[in-house]
mmCIF file of C-alpha atoms in Angstrom:
data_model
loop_
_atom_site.group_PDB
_atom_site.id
_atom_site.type_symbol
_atom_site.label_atom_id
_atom_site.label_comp_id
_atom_site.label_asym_id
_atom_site.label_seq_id
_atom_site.Cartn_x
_atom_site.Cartn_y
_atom_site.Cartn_z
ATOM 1 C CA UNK A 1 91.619 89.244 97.699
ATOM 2 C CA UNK A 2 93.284 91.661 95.037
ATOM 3 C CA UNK A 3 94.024 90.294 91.021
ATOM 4 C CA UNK A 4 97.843 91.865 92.332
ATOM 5 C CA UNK A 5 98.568 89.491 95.273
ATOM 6 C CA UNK A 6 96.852 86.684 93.510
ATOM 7 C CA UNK A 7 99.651 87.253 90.734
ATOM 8 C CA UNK A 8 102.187 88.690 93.177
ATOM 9 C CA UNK A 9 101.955 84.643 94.987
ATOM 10 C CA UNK A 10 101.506 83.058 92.014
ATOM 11 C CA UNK A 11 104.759 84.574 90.723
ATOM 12 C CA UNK A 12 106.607 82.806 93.613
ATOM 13 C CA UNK A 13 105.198 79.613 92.250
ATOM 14 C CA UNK A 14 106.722 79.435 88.793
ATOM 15 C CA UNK A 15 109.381 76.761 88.129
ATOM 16 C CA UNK A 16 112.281 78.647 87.059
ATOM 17 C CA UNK A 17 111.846 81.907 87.833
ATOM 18 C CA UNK A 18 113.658 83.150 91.015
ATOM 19 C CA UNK A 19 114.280 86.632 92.878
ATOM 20 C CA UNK A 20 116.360 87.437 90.677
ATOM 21 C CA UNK A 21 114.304 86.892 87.586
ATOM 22 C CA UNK A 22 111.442 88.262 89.344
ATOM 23 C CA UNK A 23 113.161 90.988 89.873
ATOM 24 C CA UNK A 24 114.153 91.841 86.484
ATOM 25 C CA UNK A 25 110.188 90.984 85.141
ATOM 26 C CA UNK A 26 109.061 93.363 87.561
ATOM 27 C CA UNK A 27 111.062 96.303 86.102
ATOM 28 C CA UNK A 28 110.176 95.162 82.985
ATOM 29 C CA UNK A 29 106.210 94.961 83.140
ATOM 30 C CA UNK A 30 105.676 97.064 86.519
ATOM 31 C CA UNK A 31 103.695 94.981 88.151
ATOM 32 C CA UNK A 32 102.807 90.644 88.316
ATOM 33 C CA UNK A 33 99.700 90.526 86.823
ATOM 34 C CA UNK A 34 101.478 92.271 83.798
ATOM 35 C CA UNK A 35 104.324 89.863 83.793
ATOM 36 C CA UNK A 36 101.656 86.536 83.351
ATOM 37 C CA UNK A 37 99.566 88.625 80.696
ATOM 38 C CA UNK A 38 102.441 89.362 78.282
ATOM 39 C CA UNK A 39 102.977 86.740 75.805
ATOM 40 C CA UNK A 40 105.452 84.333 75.466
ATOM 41 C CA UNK A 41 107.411 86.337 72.872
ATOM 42 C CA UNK A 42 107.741 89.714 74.822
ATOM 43 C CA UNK A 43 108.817 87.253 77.792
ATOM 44 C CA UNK A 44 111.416 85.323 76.040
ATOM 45 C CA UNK A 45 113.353 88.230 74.454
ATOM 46 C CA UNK A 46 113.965 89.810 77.855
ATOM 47 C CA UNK A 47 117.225 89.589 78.582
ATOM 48 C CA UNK A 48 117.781 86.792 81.736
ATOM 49 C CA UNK A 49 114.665 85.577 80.533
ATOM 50 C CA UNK A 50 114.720 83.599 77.768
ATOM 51 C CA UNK A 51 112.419 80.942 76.188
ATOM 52 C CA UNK A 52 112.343 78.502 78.574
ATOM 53 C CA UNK A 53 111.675 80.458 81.588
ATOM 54 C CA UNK A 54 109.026 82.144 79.438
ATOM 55 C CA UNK A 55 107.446 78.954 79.116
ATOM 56 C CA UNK A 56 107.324 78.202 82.395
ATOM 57 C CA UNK A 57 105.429 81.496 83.225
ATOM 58 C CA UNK A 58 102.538 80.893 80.062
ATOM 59 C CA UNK A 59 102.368 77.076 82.103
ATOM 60 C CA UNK A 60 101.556 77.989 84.776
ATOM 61 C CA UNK A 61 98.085 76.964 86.250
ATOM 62 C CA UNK A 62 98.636 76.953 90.201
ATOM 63 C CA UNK A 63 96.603 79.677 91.247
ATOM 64 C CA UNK A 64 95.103 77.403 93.151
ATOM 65 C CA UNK A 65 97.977 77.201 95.872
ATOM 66 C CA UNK A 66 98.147 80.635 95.473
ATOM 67 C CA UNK A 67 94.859 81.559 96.817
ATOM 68 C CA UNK A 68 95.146 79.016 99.532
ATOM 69 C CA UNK A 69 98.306 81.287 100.611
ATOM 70 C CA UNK A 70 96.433 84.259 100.619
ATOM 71 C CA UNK A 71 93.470 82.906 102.840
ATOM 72 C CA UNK A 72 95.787 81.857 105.541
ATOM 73 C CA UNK A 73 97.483 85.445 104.784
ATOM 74 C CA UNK A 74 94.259 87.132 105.655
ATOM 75 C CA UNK A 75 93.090 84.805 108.334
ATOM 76 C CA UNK A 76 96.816 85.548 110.018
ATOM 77 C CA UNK A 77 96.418 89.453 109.209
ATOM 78 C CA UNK A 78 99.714 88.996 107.735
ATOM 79 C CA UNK A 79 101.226 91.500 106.078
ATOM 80 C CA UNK A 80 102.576 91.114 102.428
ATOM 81 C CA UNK A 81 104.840 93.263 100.841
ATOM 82 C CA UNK A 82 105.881 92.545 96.874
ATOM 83 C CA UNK A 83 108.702 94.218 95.479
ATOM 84 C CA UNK A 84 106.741 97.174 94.283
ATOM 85 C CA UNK A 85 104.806 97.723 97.780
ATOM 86 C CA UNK A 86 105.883 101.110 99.918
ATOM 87 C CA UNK A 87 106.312 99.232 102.982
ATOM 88 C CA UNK A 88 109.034 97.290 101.274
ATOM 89 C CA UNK A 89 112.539 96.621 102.749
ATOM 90 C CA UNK A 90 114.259 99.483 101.135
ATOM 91 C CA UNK A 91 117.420 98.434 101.669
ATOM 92 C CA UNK A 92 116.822 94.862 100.702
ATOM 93 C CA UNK A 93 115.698 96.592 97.062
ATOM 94 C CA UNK A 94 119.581 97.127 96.539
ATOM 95 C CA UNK A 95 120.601 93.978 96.817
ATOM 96 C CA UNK A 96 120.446 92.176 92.954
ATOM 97 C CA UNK A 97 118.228 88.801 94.617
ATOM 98 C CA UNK A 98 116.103 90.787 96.517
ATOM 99 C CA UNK A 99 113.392 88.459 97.451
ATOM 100 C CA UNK A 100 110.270 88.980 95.309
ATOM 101 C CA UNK A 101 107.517 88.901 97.941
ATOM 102 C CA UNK A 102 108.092 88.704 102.098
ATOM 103 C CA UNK A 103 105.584 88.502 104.345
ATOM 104 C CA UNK A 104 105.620 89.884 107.379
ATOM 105 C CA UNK A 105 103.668 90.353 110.861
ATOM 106 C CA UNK A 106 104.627 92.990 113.310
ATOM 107 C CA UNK A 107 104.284 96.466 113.872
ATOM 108 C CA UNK A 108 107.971 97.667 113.423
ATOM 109 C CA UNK A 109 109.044 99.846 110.778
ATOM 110 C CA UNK A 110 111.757 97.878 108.569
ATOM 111 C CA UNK A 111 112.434 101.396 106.989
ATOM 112 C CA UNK A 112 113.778 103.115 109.827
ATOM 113 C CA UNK A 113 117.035 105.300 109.217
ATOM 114 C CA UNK A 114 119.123 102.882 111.820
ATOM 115 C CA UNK A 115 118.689 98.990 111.164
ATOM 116 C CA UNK A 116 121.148 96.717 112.458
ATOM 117 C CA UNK A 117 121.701 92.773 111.935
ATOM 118 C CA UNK A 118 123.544 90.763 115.207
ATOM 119 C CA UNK A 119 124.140 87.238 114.574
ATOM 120 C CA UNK A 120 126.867 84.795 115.952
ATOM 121 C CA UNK A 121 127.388 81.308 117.512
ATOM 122 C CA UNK A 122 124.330 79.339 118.450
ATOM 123 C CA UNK A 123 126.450 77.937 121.502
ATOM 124 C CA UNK A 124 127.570 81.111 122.755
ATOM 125 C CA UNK A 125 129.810 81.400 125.435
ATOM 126 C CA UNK A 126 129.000 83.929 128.523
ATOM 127 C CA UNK A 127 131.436 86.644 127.016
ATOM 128 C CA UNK A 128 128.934 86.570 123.897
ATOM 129 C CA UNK A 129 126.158 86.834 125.942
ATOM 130 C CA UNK A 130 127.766 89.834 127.867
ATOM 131 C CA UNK A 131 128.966 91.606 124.475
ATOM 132 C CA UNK A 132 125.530 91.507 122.737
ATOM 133 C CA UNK A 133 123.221 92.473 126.078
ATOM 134 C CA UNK A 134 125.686 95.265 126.711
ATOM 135 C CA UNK A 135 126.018 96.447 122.889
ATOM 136 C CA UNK A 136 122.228 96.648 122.573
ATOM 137 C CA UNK A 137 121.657 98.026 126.229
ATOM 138 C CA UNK A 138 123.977 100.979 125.596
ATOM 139 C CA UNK A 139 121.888 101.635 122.027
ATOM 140 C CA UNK A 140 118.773 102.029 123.408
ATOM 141 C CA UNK A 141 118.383 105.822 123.257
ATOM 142 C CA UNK A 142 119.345 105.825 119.410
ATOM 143 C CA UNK A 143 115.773 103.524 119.118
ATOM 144 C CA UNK A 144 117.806 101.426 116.219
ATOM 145 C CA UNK A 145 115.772 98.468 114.704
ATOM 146 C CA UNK A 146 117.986 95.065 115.726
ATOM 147 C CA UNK A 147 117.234 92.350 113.399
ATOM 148 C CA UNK A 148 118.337 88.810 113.829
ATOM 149 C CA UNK A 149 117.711 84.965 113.058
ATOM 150 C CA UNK A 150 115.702 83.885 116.146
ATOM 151 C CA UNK A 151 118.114 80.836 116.321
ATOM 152 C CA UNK A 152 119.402 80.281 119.479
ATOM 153 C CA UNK A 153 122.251 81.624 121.038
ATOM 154 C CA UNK A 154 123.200 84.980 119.983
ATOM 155 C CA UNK A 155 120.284 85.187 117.540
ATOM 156 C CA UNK A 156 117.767 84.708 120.799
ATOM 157 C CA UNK A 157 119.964 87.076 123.415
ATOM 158 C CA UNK A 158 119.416 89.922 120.846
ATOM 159 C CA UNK A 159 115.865 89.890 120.521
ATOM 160 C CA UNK A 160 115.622 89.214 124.277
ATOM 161 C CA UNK A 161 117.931 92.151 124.972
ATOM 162 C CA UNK A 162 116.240 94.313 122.375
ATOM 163 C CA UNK A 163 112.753 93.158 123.698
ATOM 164 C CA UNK A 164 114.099 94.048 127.321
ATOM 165 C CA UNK A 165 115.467 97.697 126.123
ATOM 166 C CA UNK A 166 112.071 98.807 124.365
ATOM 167 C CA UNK A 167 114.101 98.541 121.347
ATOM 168 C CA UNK A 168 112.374 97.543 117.879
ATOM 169 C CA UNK A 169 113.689 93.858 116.677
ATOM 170 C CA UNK A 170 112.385 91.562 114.200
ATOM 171 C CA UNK A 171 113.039 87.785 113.371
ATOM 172 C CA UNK A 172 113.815 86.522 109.916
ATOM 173 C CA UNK A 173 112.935 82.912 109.896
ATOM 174 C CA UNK A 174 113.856 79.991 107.525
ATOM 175 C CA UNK A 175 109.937 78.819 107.255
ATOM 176 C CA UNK A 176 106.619 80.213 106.979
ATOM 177 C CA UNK A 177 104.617 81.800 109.446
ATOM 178 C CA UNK A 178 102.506 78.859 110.248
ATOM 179 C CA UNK A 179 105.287 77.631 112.900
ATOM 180 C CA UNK A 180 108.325 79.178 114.841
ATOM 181 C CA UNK A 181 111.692 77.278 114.685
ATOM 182 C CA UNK A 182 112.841 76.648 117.081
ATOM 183 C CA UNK A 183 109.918 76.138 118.957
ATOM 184 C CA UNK A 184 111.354 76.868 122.225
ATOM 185 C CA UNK A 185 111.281 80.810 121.214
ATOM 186 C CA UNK A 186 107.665 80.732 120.531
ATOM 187 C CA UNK A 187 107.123 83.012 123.718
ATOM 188 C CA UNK A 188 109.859 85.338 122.787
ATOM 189 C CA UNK A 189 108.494 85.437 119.278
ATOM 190 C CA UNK A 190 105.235 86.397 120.532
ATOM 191 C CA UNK A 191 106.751 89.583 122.969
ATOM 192 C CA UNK A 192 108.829 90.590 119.806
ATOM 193 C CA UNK A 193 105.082 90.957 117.969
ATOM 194 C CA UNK A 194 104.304 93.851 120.331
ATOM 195 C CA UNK A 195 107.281 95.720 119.436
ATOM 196 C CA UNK A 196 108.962 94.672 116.465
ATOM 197 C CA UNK A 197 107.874 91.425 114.120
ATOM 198 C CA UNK A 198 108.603 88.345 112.240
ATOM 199 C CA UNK A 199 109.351 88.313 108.486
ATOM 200 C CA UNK A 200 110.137 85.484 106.039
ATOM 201 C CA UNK A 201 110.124 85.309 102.276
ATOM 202 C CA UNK A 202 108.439 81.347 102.541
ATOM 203 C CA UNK A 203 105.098 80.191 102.329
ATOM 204 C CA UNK A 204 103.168 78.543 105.131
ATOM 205 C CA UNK A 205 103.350 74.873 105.420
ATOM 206 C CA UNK A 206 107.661 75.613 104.473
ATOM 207 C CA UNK A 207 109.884 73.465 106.245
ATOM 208 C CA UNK A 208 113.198 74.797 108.120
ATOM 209 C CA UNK A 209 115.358 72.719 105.731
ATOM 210 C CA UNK A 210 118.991 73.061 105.835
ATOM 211 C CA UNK A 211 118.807 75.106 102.403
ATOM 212 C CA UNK A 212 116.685 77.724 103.704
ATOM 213 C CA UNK A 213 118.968 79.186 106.101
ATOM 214 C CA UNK A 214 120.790 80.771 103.613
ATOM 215 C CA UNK A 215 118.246 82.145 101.812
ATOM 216 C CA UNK A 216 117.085 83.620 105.158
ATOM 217 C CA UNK A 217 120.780 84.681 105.798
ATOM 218 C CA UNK A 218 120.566 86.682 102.531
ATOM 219 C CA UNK A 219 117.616 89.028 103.926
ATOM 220 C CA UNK A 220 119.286 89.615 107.468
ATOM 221 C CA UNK A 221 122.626 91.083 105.401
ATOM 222 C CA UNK A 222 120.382 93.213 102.964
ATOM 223 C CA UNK A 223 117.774 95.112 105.235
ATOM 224 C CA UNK A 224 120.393 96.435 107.601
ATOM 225 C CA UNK A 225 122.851 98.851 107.588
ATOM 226 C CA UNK A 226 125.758 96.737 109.289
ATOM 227 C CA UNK A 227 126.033 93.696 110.002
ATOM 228 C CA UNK A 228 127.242 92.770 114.049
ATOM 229 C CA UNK A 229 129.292 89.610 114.201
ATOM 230 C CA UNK A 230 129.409 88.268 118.055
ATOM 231 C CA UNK A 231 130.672 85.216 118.534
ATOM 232 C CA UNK A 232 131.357 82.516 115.572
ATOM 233 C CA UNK A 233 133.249 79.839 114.481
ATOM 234 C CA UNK A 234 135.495 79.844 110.978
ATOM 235 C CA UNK A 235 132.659 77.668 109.076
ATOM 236 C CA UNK A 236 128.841 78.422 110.021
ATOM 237 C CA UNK A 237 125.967 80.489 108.865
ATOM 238 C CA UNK A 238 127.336 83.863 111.049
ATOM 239 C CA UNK A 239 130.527 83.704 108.287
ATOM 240 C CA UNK A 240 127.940 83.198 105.355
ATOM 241 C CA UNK A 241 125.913 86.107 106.384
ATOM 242 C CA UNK A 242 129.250 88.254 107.046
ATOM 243 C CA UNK A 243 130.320 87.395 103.553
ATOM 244 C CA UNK A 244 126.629 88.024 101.853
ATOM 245 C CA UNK A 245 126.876 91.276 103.929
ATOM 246 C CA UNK A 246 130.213 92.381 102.075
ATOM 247 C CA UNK A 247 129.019 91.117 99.358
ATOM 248 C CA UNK A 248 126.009 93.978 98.866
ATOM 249 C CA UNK A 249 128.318 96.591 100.283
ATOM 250 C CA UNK A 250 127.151 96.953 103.819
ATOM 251 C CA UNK A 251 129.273 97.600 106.871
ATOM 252 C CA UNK A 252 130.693 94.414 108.697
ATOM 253 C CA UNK A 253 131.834 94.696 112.117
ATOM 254 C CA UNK A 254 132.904 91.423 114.888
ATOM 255 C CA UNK A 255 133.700 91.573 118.541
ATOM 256 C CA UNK A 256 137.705 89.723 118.687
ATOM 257 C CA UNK A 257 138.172 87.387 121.022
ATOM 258 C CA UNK A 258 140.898 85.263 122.375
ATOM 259 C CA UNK A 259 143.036 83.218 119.647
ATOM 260 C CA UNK A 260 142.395 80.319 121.557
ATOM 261 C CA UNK A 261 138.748 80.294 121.612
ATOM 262 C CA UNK A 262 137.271 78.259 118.762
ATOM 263 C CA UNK A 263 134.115 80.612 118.953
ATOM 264 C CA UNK A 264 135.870 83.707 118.097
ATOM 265 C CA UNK A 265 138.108 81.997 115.601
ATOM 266 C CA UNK A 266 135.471 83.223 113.086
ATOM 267 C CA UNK A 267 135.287 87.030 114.031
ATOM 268 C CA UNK A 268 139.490 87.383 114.486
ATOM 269 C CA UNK A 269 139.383 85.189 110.574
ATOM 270 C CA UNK A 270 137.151 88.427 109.185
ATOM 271 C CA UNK A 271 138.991 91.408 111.099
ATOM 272 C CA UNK A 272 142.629 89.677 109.850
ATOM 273 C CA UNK A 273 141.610 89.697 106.497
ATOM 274 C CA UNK A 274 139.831 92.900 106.663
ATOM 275 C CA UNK A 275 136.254 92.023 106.179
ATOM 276 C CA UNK A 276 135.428 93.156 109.141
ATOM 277 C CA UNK A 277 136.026 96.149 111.099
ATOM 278 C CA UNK A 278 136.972 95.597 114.855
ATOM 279 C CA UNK A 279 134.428 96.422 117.080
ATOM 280 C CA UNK A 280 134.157 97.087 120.998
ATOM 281 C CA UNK A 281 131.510 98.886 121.971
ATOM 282 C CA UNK A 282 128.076 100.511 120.573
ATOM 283 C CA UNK A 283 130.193 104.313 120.869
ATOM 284 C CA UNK A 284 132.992 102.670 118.475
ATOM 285 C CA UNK A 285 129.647 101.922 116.072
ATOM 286 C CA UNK A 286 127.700 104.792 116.416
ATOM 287 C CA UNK A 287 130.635 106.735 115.137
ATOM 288 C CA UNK A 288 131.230 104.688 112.562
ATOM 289 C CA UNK A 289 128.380 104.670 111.004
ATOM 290 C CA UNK A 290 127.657 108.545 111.381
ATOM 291 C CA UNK A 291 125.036 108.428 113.836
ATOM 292 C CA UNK A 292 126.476 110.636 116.307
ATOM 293 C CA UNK A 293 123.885 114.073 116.760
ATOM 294 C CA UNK A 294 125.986 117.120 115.857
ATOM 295 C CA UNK A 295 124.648 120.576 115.739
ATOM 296 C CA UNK A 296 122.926 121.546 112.597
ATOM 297 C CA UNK A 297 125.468 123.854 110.524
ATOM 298 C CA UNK A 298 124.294 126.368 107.494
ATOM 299 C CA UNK A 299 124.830 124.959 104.835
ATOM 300 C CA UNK A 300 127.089 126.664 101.953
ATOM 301 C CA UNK A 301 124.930 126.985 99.065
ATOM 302 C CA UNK A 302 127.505 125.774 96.554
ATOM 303 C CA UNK A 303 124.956 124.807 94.092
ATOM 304 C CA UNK A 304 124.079 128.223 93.541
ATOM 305 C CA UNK A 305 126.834 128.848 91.889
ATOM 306 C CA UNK A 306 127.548 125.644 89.976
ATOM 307 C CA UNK A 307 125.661 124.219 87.002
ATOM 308 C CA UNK A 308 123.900 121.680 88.044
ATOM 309 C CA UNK A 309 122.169 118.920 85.997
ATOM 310 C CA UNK A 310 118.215 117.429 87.056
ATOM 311 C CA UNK A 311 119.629 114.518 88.706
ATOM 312 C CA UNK A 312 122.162 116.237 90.612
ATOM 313 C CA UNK A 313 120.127 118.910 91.732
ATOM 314 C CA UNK A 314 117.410 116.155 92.674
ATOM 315 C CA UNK A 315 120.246 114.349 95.129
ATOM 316 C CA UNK A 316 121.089 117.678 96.604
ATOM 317 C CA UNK A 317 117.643 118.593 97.174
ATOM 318 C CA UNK A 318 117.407 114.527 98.850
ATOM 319 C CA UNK A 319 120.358 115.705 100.820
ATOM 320 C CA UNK A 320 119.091 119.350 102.347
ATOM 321 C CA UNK A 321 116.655 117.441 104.739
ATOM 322 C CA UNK A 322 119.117 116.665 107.080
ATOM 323 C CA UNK A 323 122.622 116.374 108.067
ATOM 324 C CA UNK A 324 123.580 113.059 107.023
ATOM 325 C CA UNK A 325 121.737 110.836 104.395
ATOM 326 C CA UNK A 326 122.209 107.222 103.960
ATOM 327 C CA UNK A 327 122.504 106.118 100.566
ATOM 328 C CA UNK A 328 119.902 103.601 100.793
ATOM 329 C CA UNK A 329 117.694 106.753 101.365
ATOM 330 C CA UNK A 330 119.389 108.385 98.917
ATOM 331 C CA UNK A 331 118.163 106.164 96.194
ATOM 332 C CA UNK A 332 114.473 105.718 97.511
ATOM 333 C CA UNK A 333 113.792 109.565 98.067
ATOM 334 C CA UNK A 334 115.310 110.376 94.178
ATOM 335 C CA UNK A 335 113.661 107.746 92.713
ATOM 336 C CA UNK A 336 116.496 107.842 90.264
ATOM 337 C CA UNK A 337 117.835 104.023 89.125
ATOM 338 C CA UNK A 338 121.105 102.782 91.056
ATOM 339 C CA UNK A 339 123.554 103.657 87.940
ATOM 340 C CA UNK A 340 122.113 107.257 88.072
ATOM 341 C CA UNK A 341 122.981 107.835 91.133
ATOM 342 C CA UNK A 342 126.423 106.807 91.240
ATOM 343 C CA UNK A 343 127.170 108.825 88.730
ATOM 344 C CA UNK A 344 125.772 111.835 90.167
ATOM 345 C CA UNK A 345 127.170 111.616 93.603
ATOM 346 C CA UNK A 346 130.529 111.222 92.015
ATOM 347 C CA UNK A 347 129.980 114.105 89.711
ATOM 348 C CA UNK A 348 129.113 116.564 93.240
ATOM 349 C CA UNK A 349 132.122 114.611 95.207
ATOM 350 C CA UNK A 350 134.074 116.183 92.642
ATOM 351 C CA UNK A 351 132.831 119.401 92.566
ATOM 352 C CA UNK A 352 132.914 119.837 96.374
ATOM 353 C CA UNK A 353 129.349 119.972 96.791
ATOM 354 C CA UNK A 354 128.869 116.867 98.764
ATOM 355 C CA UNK A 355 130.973 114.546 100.991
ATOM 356 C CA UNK A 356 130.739 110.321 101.315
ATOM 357 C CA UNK A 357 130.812 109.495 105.475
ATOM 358 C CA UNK A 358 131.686 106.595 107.310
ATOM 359 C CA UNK A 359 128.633 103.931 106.935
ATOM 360 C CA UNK A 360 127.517 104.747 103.237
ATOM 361 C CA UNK A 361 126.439 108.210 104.609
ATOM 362 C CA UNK A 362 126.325 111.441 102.327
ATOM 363 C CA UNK A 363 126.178 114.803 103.312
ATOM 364 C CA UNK A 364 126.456 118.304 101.718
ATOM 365 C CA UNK A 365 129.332 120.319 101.940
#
């Protein structure tokens, strides 16, 4: 057991202070044991802070539980990854309540350059069943990570179908790893092990209360690129993680269905009012998002013959190792902050020396 994860838990632990607190310690002090070793005035005058959550933090004496976490961590060979840990959820980093330590067992990369997130209806009718095995059958060559809820209904028939096309797929549960809700997918939670994983932001012993699954909703938005809406109702979680989706700027997409059928009342409600783009097969996504495989063109060496400045020329340099670069990847390769970045890309948009694609994609000119 490291001093780091013993803080890193322990962090999780403190009345008060939340992902998004966490978050904002973090890039403060650059690490947990950091945060719990400054004093109370450095805390408080943080901004978001304050005095009373930096009370809370000099409190705190339940390193106890803590340790107790991290024993059933290590007799689980679980996995856990802190905010500031490589193996991180890049694309979760973006989002402003990214949660402040997962955990995670599998064997699937949740960095690959294609993640997707398919959720709908947990009483799915047989067209949703035929829409998400086909979707995910005619992906398989692209080897795109699917991730999903592992509730039942659409949630299950996408890990099946991904587990059943050799494709990558992970489950984000509303618990901790000590059980698997529901506990009829405990087989298909063990085949997705083999080629994919399960990840959850809650400790073991956690409960699937009702006021978890949005929580949980909030990490299947943020760690993939789009988010695949199958078949849903108007009201349900599907429509919460659509609008949590939108929300961190992701791509949205839903299958329509007929106006009469309550269960696609929820996809036709986001493609009417445009948060959602109208989906009907994997092609239609593929495109959208820029993954299509084009041949490899020289590139014009604009930047030869402009001034650039060290950031810019660090997001063109990002941008020479292939085609198309998400911005996600964009951000993690530069290691430049979020505001940075903007500004930079904007700056070579307008100089002509890069181009924004379909699906947050970049590429140089």
């Amino acid at each position: 057991m490291t001093n780091d994860l013993l803080y890193q838990v322990a962090l999780t632990l403190v009345p008060n202070i939340g992902p998004v607190q966490a978050k904002i310690l973090t890039e403060q002090f650059g690490n947990a044991e950091n945060i719990f070793k400054a004093s109370k005035k450095e805390l408080g005058n943080i901004e978001g802070i304050g005095e009373v959550r930096a009370k809370s933090i000099k409190l705190f004496d339940n390193f106890l539980s803590a340790e107790k976490e991290i024993e059933f961590v290590e007799k689980h060979r679980i996995q856990p990854l802190f905010l500031t840990n490589e193996n991180y959820p890049k694309r979760l980093l973006n989002c402003y309540d990214s949660p402040t330590l997962l955990y995670y067992r599998g064997n699937a990369d949740v960095n690959v350059s294609k993640v997707i997130n398919i959720i709908g209806t947990r009483n799915n009718t047989d067209y949703g069943r035929q829409v998400t095995e086909q979707l995910i059958n005619e992906l398989q060559n692209l080897q795109v990570l699917i991730v999903s809820g592992l509730a039942y209904g659409i949630d299950a028939i996408a890990h099946k179908a991904a587990v059943q096309n050799n494709l990558p797929t992970i489950g984000v549960l509303a618990h901790g790893l000590d059980t698997i809700y529901p506990s009829a997918h405990a087989t298909l939670a063990k085949q997705m092990l083999y080629n994919g994983g399960l990840l959850t932001e809650f400790r073991k012993e956690t409960l699937p209360d009702r006021h978890n699954f949005p929580r949980r909703n909030r990490i299947v938005a943020g760690m993939a690129d789009a988010t695949i809406v199958i078949e849903t109702a108007v009201k349900g979680g599907s429509m919460i993680t659509a609008e949590l989706a939108n929300g961190y700027n992701r791509d949205v997409f839903a299958f329509p269905g007929k106006v009469t059928d309550s269960k696609s009342a929820g996809c036709n409600h986001l493609i009417k009012n445009n948060k959602a783009i109208l989906l009907t097969d994997a092609t239609h996504l593929v495109e959208i998002l820029g993954w299509t495989t084009k041949k490899s063109k020289p590139k014009k060496q604009k930047e030869l013959f402009i001034s650039l400045s060290n950031d810019e020329q660090a997001l063109v340099d990002v941008l020479k190792q292939k085609e198309a670069v998400h911005i996600d990847e964009i951000f993690l390769k530069s290691g430049l902050t979020s505001s940075t970045v903007a500004a930079a890309m904007l700056n070579l948009e307008f100089q002509n020396v890069v181009a924004s694609l379909p699906g947050k994609m970049y590429k140089l000119l």
